[in-house]
Short mmCIF file of C-alpha atoms in Angstrom, two decimals:
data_model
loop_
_atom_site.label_atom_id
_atom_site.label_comp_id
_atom_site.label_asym_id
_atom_site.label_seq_id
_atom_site.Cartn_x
_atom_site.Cartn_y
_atom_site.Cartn_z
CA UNK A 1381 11.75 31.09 28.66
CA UNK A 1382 14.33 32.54 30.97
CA UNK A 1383 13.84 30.31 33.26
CA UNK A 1384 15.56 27.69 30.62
CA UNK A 1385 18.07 30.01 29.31
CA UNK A 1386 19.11 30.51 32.83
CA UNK A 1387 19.45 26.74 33.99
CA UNK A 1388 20.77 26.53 30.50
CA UNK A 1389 23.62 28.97 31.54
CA UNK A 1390 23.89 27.42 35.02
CA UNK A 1391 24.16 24.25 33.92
CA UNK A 1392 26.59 24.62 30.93
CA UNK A 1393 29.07 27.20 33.07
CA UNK A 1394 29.13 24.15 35.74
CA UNK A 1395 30.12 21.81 32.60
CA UNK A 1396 32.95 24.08 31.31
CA UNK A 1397 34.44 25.02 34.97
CA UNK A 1398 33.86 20.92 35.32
CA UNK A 1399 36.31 20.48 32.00
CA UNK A 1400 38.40 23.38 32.60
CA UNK A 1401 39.76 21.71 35.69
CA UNK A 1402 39.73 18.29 34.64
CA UNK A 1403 40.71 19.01 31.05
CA UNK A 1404 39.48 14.97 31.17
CA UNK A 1405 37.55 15.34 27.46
CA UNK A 1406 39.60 17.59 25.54
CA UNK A 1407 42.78 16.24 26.58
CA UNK A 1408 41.46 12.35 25.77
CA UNK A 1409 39.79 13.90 22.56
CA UNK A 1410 43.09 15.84 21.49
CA UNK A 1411 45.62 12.33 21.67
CA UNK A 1412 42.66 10.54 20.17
CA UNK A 1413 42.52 12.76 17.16
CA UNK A 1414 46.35 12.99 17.25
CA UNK A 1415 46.59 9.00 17.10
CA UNK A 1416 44.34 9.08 13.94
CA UNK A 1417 46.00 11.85 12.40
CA UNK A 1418 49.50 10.30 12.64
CA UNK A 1419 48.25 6.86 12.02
CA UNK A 1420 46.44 7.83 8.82
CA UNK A 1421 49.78 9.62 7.75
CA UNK A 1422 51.43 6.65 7.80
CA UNK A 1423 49.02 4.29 6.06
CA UNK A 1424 48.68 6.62 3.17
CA UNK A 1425 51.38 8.83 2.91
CA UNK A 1426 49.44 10.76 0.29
CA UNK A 1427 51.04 13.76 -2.36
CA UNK A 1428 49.75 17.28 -1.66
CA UNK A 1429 47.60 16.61 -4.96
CA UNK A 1430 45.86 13.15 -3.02
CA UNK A 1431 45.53 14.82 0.48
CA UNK A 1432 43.11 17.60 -0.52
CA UNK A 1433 40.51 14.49 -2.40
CA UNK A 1434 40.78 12.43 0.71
CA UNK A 1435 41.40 15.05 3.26
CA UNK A 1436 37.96 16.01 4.10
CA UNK A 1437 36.69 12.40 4.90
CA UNK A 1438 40.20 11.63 7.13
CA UNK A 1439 39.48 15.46 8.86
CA UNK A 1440 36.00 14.26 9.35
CA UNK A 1441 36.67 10.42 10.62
CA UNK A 1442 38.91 11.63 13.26
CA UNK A 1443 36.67 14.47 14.62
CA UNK A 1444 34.16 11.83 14.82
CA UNK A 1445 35.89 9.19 16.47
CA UNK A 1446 37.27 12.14 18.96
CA UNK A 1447 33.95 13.77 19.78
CA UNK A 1448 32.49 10.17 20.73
CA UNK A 1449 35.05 9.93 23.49
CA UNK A 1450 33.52 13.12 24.94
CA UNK A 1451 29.80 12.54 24.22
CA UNK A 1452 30.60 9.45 26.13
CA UNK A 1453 32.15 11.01 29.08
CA UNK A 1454 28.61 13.72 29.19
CA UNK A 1455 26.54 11.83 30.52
CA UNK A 1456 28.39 9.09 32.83
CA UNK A 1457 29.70 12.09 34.86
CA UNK A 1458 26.07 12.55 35.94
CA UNK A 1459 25.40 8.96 37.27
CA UNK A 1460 28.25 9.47 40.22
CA UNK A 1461 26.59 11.05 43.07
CA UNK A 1462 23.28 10.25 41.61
CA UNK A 1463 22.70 13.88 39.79
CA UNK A 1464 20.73 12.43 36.84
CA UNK A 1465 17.96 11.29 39.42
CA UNK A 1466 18.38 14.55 41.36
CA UNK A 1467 17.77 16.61 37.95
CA UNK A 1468 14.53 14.11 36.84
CA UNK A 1469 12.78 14.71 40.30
CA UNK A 1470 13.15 18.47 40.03
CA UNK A 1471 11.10 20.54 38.28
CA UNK A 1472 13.63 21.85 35.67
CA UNK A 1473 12.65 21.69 31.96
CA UNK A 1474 14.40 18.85 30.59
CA UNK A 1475 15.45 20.60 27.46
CA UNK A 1476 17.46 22.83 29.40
CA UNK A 1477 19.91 20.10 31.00
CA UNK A 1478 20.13 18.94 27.00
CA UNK A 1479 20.74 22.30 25.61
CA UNK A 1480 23.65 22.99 27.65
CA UNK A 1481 24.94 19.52 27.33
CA UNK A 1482 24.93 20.24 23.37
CA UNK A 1483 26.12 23.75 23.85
CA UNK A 1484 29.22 22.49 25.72
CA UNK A 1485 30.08 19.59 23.88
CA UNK A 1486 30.05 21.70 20.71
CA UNK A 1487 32.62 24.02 22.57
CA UNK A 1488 34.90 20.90 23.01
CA UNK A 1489 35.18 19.62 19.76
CA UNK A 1490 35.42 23.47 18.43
CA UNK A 1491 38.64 23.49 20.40
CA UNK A 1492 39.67 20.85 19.07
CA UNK A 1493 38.96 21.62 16.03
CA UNK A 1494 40.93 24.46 16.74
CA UNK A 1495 44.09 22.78 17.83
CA UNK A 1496 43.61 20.23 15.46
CA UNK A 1497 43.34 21.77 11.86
CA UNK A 1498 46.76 23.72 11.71
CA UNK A 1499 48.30 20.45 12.25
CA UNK A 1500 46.36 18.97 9.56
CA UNK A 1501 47.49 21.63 7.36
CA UNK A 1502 51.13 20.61 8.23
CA UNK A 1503 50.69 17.13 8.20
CA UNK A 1504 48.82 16.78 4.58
CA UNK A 1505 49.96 20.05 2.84
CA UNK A 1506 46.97 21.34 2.65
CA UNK A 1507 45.79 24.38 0.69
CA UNK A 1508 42.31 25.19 -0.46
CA UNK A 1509 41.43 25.55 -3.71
CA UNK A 1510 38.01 26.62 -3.36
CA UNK A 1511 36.38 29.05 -1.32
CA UNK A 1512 37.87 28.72 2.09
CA UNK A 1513 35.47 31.42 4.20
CA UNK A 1514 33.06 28.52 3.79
CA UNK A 1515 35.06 25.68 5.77
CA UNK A 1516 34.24 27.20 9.30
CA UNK A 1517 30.23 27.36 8.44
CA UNK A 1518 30.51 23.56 7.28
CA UNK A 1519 32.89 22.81 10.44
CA UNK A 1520 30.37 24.30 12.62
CA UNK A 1521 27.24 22.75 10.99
CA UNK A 1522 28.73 19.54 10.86
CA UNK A 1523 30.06 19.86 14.28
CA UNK A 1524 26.27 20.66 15.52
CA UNK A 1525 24.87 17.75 13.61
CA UNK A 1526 27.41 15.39 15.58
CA UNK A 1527 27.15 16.92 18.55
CA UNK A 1528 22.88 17.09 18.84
CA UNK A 1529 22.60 13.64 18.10
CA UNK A 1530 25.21 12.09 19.86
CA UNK A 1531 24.28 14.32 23.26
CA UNK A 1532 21.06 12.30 22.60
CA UNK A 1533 22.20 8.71 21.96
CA UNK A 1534 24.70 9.07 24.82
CA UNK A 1535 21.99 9.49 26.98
CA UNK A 1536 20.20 6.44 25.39
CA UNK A 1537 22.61 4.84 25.95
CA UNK A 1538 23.99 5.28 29.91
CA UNK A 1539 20.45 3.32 30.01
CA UNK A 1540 21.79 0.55 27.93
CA UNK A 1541 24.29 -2.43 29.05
CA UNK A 1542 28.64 -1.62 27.87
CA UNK A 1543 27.17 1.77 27.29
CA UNK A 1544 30.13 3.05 25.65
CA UNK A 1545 29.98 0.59 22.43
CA UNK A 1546 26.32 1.27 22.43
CA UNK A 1547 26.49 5.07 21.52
CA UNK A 1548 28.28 4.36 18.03
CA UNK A 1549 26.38 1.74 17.09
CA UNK A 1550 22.96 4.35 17.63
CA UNK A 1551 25.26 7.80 16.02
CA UNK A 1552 27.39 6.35 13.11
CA UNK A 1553 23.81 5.08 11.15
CA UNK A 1554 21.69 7.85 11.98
CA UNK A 1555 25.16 10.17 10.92
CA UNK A 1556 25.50 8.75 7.65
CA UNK A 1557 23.57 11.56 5.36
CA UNK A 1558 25.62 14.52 7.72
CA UNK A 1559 28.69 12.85 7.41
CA UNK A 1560 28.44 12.28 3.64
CA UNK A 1561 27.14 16.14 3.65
CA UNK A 1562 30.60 17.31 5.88
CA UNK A 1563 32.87 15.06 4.07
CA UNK A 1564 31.87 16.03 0.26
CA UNK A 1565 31.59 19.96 1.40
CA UNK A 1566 34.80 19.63 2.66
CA UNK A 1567 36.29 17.86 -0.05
CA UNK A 1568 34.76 20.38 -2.67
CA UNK A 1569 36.08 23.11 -1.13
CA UNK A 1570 39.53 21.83 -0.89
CA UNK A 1571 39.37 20.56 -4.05
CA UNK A 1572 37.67 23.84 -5.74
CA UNK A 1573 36.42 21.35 -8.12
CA UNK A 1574 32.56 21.69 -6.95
CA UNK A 1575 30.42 24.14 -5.44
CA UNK A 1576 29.74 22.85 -1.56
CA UNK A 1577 26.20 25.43 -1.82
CA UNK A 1578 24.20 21.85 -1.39
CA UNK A 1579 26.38 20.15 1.20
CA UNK A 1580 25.78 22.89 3.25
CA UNK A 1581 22.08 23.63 2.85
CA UNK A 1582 21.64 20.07 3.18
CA UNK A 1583 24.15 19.97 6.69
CA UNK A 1584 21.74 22.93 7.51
CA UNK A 1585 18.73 21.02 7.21
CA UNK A 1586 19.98 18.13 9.08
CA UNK A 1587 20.34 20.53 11.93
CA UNK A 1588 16.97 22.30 12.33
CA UNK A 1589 15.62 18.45 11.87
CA UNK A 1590 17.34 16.86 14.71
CA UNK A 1591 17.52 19.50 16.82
CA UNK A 1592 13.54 19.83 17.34
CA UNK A 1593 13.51 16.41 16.87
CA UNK A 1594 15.82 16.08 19.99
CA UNK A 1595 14.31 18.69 21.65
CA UNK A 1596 10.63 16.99 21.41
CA UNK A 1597 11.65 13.71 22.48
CA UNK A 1598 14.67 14.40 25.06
CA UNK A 1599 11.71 14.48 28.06
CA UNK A 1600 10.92 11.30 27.21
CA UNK A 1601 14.67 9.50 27.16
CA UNK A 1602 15.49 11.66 30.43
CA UNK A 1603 12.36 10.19 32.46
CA UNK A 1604 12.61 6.64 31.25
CA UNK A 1605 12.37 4.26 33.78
CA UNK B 1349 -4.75 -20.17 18.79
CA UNK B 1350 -2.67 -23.55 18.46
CA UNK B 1351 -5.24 -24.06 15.68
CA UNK B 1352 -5.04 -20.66 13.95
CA UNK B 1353 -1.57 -21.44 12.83
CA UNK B 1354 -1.47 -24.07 10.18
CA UNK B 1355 -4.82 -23.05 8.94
CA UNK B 1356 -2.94 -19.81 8.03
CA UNK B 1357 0.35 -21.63 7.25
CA UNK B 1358 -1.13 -23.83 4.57
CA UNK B 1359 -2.38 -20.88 2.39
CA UNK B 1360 0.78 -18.99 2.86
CA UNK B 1361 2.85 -22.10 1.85
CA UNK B 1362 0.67 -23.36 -1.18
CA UNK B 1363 0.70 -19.41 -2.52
CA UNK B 1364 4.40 -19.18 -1.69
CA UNK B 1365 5.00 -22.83 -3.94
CA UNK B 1366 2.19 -21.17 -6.69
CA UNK B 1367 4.88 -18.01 -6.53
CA UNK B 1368 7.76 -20.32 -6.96
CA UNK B 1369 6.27 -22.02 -10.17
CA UNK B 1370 5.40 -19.18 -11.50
CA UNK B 1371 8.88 -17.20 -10.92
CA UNK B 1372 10.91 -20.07 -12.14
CA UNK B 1373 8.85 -21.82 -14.74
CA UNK B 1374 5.82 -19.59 -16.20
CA UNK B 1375 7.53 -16.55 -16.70
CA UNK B 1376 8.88 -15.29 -19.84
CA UNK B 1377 12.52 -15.14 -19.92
CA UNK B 1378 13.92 -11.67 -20.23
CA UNK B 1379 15.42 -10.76 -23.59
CA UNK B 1380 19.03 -9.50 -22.65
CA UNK B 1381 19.72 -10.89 -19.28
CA UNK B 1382 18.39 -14.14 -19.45
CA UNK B 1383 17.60 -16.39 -16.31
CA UNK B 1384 19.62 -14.03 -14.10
CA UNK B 1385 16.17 -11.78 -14.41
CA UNK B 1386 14.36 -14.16 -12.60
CA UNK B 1387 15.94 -12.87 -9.16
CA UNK B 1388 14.15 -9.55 -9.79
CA UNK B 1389 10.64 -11.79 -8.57
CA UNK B 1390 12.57 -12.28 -5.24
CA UNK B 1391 14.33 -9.18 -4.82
CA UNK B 1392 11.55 -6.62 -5.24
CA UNK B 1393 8.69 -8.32 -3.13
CA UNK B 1394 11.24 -8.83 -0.34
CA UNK B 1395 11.92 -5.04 -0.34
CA UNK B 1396 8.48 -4.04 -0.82
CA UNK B 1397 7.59 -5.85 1.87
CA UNK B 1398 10.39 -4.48 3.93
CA UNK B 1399 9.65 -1.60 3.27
CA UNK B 1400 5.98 -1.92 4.55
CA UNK B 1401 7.33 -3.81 7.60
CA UNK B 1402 9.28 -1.03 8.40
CA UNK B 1403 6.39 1.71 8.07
CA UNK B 1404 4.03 -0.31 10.11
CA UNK B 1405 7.01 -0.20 12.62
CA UNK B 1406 7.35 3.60 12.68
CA UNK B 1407 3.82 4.11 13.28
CA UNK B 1408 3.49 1.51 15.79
CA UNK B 1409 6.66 3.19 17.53
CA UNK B 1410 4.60 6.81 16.95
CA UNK B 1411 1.58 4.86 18.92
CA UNK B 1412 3.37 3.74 21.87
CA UNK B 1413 5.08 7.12 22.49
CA UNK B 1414 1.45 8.88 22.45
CA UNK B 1415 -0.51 5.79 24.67
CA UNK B 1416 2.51 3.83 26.18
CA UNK B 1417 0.65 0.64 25.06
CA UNK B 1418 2.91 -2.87 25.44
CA UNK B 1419 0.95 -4.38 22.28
CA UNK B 1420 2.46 -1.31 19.96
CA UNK B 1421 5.81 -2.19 21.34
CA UNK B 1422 5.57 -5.80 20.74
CA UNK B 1423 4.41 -5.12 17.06
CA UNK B 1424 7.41 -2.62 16.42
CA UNK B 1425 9.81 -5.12 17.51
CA UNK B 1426 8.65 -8.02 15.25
CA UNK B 1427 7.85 -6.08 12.28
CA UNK B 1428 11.86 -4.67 13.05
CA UNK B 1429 12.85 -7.92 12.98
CA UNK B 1430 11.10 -9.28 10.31
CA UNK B 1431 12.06 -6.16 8.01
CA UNK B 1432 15.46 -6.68 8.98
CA UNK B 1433 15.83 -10.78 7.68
CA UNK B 1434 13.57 -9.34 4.24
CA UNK B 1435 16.11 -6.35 3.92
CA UNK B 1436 18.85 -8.61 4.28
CA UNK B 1437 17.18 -10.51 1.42
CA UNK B 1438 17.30 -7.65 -0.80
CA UNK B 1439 20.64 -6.31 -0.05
CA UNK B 1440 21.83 -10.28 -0.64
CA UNK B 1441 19.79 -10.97 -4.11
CA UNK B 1442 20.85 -7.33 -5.43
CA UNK B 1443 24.90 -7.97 -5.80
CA UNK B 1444 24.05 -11.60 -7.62
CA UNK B 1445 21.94 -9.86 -10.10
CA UNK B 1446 24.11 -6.98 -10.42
CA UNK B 1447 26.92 -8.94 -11.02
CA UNK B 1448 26.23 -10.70 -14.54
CA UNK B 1449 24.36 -8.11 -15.23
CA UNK B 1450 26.34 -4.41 -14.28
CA UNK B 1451 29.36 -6.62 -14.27
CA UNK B 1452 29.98 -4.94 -10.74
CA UNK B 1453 28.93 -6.53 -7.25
CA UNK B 1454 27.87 -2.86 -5.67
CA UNK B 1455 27.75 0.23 -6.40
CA UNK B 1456 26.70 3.41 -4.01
CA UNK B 1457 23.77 4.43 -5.95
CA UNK B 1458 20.39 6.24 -4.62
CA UNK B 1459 18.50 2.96 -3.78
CA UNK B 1460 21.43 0.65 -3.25
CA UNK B 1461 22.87 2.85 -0.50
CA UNK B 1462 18.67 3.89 0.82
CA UNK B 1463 18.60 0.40 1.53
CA UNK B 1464 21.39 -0.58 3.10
CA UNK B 1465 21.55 2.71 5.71
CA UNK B 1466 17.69 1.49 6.23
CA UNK B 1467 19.31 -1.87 6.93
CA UNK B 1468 22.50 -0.19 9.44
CA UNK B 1469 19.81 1.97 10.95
CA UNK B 1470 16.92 -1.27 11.75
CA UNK B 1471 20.36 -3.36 13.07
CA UNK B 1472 21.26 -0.50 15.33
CA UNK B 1473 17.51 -0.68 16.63
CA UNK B 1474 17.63 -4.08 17.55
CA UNK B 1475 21.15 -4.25 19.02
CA UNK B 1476 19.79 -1.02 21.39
CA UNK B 1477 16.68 -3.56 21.97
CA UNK B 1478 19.18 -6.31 22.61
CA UNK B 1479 20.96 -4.26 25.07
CA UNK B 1480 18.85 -2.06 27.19
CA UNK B 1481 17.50 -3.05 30.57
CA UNK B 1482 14.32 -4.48 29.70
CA UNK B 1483 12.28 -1.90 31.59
CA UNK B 1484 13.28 1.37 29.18
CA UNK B 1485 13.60 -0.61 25.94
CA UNK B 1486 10.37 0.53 24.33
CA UNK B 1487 10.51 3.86 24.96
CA UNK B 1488 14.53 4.23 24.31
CA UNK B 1489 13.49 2.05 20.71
CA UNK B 1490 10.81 3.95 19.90
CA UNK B 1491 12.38 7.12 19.97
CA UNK B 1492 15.40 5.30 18.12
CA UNK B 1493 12.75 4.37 15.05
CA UNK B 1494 11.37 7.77 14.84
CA UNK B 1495 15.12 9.15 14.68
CA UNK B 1496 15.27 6.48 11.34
CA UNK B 1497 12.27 7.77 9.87
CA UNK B 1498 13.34 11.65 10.28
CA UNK B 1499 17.01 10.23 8.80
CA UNK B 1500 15.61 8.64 5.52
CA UNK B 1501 14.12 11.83 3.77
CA UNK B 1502 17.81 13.15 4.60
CA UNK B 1503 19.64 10.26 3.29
CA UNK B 1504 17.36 10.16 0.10
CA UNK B 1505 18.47 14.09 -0.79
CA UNK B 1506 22.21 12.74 0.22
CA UNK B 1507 22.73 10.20 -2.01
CA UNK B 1508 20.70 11.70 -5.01
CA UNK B 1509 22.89 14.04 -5.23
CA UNK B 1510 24.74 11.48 -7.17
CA UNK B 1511 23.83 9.82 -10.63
CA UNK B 1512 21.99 6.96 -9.91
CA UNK B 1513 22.26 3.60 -11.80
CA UNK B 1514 19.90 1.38 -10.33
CA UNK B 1515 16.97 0.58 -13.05
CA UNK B 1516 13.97 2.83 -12.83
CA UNK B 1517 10.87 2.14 -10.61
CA UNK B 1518 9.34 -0.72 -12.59
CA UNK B 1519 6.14 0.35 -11.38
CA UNK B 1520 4.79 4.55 -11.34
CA UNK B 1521 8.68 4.82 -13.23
CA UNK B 1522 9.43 5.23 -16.48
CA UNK B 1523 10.28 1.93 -16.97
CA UNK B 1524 8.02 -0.92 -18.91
CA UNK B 1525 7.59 -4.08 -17.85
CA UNK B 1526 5.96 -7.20 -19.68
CA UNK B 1527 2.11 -7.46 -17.94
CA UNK B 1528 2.85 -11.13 -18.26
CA UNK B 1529 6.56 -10.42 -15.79
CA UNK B 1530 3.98 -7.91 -13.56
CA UNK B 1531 1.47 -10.65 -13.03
CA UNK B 1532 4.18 -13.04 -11.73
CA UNK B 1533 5.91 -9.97 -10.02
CA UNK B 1534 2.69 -9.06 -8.01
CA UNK B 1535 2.20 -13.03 -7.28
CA UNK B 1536 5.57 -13.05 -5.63
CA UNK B 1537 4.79 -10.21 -3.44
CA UNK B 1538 1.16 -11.47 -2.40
CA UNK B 1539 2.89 -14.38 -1.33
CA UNK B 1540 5.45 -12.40 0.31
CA UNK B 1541 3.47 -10.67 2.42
CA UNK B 1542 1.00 -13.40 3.75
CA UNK B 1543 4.64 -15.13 4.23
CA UNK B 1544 5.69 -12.11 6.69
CA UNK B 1545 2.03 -11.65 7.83
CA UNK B 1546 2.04 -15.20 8.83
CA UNK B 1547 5.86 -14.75 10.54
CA UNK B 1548 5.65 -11.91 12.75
CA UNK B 1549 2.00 -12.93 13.74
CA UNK B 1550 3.62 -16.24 15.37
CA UNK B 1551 6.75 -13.96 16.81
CA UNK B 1552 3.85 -11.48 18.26
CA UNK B 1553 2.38 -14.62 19.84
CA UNK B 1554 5.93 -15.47 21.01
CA UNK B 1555 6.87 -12.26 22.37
CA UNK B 1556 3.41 -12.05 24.50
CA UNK B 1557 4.18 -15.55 26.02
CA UNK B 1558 7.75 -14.72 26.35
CA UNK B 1559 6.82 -11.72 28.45
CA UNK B 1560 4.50 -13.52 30.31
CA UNK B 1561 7.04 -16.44 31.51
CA UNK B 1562 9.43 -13.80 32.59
CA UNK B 1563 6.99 -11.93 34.69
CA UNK B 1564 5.87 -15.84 36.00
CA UNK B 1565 9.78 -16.31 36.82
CA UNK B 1566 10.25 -13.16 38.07
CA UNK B 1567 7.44 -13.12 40.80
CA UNK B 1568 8.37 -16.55 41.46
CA UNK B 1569 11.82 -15.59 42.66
CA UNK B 1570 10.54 -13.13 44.57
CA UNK B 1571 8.39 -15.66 46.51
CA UNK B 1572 11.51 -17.93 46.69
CA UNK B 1573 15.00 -16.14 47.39
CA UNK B 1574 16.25 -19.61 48.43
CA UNK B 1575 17.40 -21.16 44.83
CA UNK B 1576 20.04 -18.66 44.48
CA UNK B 1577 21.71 -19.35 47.41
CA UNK B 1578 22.11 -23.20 46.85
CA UNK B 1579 23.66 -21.95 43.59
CA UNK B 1580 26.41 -19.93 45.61
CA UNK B 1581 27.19 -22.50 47.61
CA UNK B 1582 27.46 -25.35 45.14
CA UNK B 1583 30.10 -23.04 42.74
CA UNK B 1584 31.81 -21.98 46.37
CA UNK B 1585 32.47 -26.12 47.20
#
């Protein structure tokens, strides 16, 4: 067991010091969700009444579209220099390389999540209506369910031909019950119209699912050949 | 085998024309609906037997993880396919019936939307089939289906969350149905499934002597590296 929390660590302190000098994901991620954000503004150009019904599914869209330009970038930045087929011929549990790929990715898009949200609050007016101490526990469930299953499908699909159109087409289907489950907890919180107590058992369960789910079958994507 | 195939095709085709006459002509017609019922003896088969197609694909997926045998791969991919054209049958008779009927083309109720994420989720599968280098796609598909099947309970819970509209489970619902409109209903779906028994059972043939002309061609380029260069030098003049 320590053995993988310690390549865990290892692994994930090489990924952050990796991003922390390169700043390549959250920097792409951060004008990508900007884009969105401003575009969307535009299109709609909603009353502070409109934003907080459609708010949660435009906060959600653009944090997905974002964290899919970094779960792309995870993997790819093992095939230079050959690392992937230096970490499949050493004896390293496989889980371990995954669990620190998840760990870190979820650290991205909480940053940007970070960065991001104040702006949506200036951009769309928002206020909630509902209980707002529950918005962080859906932000980081739903960030988790995003980020578990699209650290898996990107490495599905560096395996696959125009790998970065591939990992969408594998997340967004497989997403659909978490996003629904982020977008109406979000929505009923905002709105204080509905209690968001089954969005967010539901987010939960989504979780625990695809993470052992991942966590079984990641050995198997890793040594495919 | 050449044999095999119209002695099973003639069956499947004389059952399928029994179905037809039965569907269009035998039946009685529904009180408040009308003709427009008669879709139902389309639309329900073709998602039963979707349905089934895509079962028999999850635990043929399950058996090639556990042995790594080619013959479970081959019969996930057809019965993917296969599922995938019925599927498309149900989420394209559904809206026509709905129409006249809820006076609305779609609407994102429990088995309406079931379907058509079951439908995203089996196009996904093939398009990762479609585009991974032929040596990982089993494995890299098979994990893909049993990803679906975890998804499903979760999109079930999703969805029925909301009110649903669609009519009740004509059969083990609470709905009634006329035994004379069951009879005909259970026709069509006999006929159905010999009809995608019969389909992926020549695409399982297919596949087998598909794979077996690549690996011909592919050994035989390895014996002969010359063709490619005459190729080169042809586009080069």
């Amino acid at each position: 067991m320590s053995t993988v929390a310690g390549l865990t660590r290892a692994t994930l302190s090489k990924d952050l010091r990796l991003e922390w000098r390169s700043k390549d994901a959250i920097n792409s991620m951060l004008f990508f969700s900007l884009l969105v954000v401003v575009i969307f503004s535009f299109s709609f150009d909603p009353t502070a009444e409109e934003s907080r019904h459609i708010a949660g599914g435009l906060v959600w869209v653009a944090f997905l579209f974002a964290a899919v330009v970094a779960l792309n970038q995870t993997w790819a930045r093992e095939l230079r220099n050959q690392v992937l087929d230096a970490y499949r011929v050493s004896p390293a549990p496989p889980n371990a390389l995954f669990l620190a790929k998840v760990i870190g990715n979820f650290i991205f898009v909480t940053v940007l999540q970070a960065l991001m949200t104040p702006l949506f609050i200036m951009f769309y007016n928002l206020r909630a209506l509902g209980p707002a101490y529950q918005l962080p526990i859906v932000a980081a469930l739903g960030t988790w369910a995003l980020v578990v299953n699209g650290t898996f499908f990107a490495a599905m699909s560096i395996r696959t031909r125009s790998r970065e159109i591939m990992l969408p087409l594998l997340l967004f289907p497989i997403s659909i019950p978490a996003l629904l489950a982020m977008v109406e907890a979000t929505s009923s919180i905002l709105t204080g119209d509905f209690s968001a107590k089954f969005w967010i058992v539901l987010l939960a369960a989504y979780d625990v699912v695809f993470t052992i789910a991942s966590l079984f079958l990641f050995g198997f994507v890793l040594q495919a050949e | 085998m050449k044999r095999v195939f119209p002695i099973l095709a003639v069956p499947t085709a004389a059952l399928l024309g029994y179905a037809l006459y039965e569907a269009l002509v035998a039946a009685p017609t529904e009180q408040t609906m009308g003709n427009v019922q008669r879709i139902f003896y389309y639309h329900v088969p073709s998602a039963w037997t979707a349905f089934i197609l895509f079962f028999v694909n999850f635990f043929a997926s399950i058996a090639y993880l556990i042995w790594r045998n080619t013959k479970a791969d081959i019969v996930a991919l057809v019965t993917a396919e296969v599922g995938v054209v019925f599927c498309s049958v149900v989420l394209v008779t559904g809206p026509i019936w709905a129409r006249p009927v809820w006076g609305i083309w779609w609407t994102w109720d429990l088995r309406l939307t079931l379907t058509l994420v079951l439908w995203l989720i089996y196009v996904s599968y093939l398009v990762l089939r479609k585009f991974s280098s032929s040596g990982q796609t089993p494995l890299l598909a098979a994990v893909l289906a049993v990803f679906g099947a975890l998804d499903v309970p979760l999109v079930y819970f999703s969805i029925w969350f909301f009110r649903t509209q669609h009519p009740q489970p004509v059969i083990g619902g609470g709905g009634s149905i006329d035994p004379r409109m069951l009879h005909v209903l259970l026709i069509n779906w006999l006929a159905f499934s010999c009809f995608a028994a019969l389909v992926c059972w020549s695409r399982y043939r297919l596949e087998i002597l598909r794979r077996e002309f690549d690996e011909t061609m592919a050994l035989e380029a390895l014996l002969e590296p010359r063709t490619s260069h005459t190729n080169s030098s042809r586009s080069a003049g």
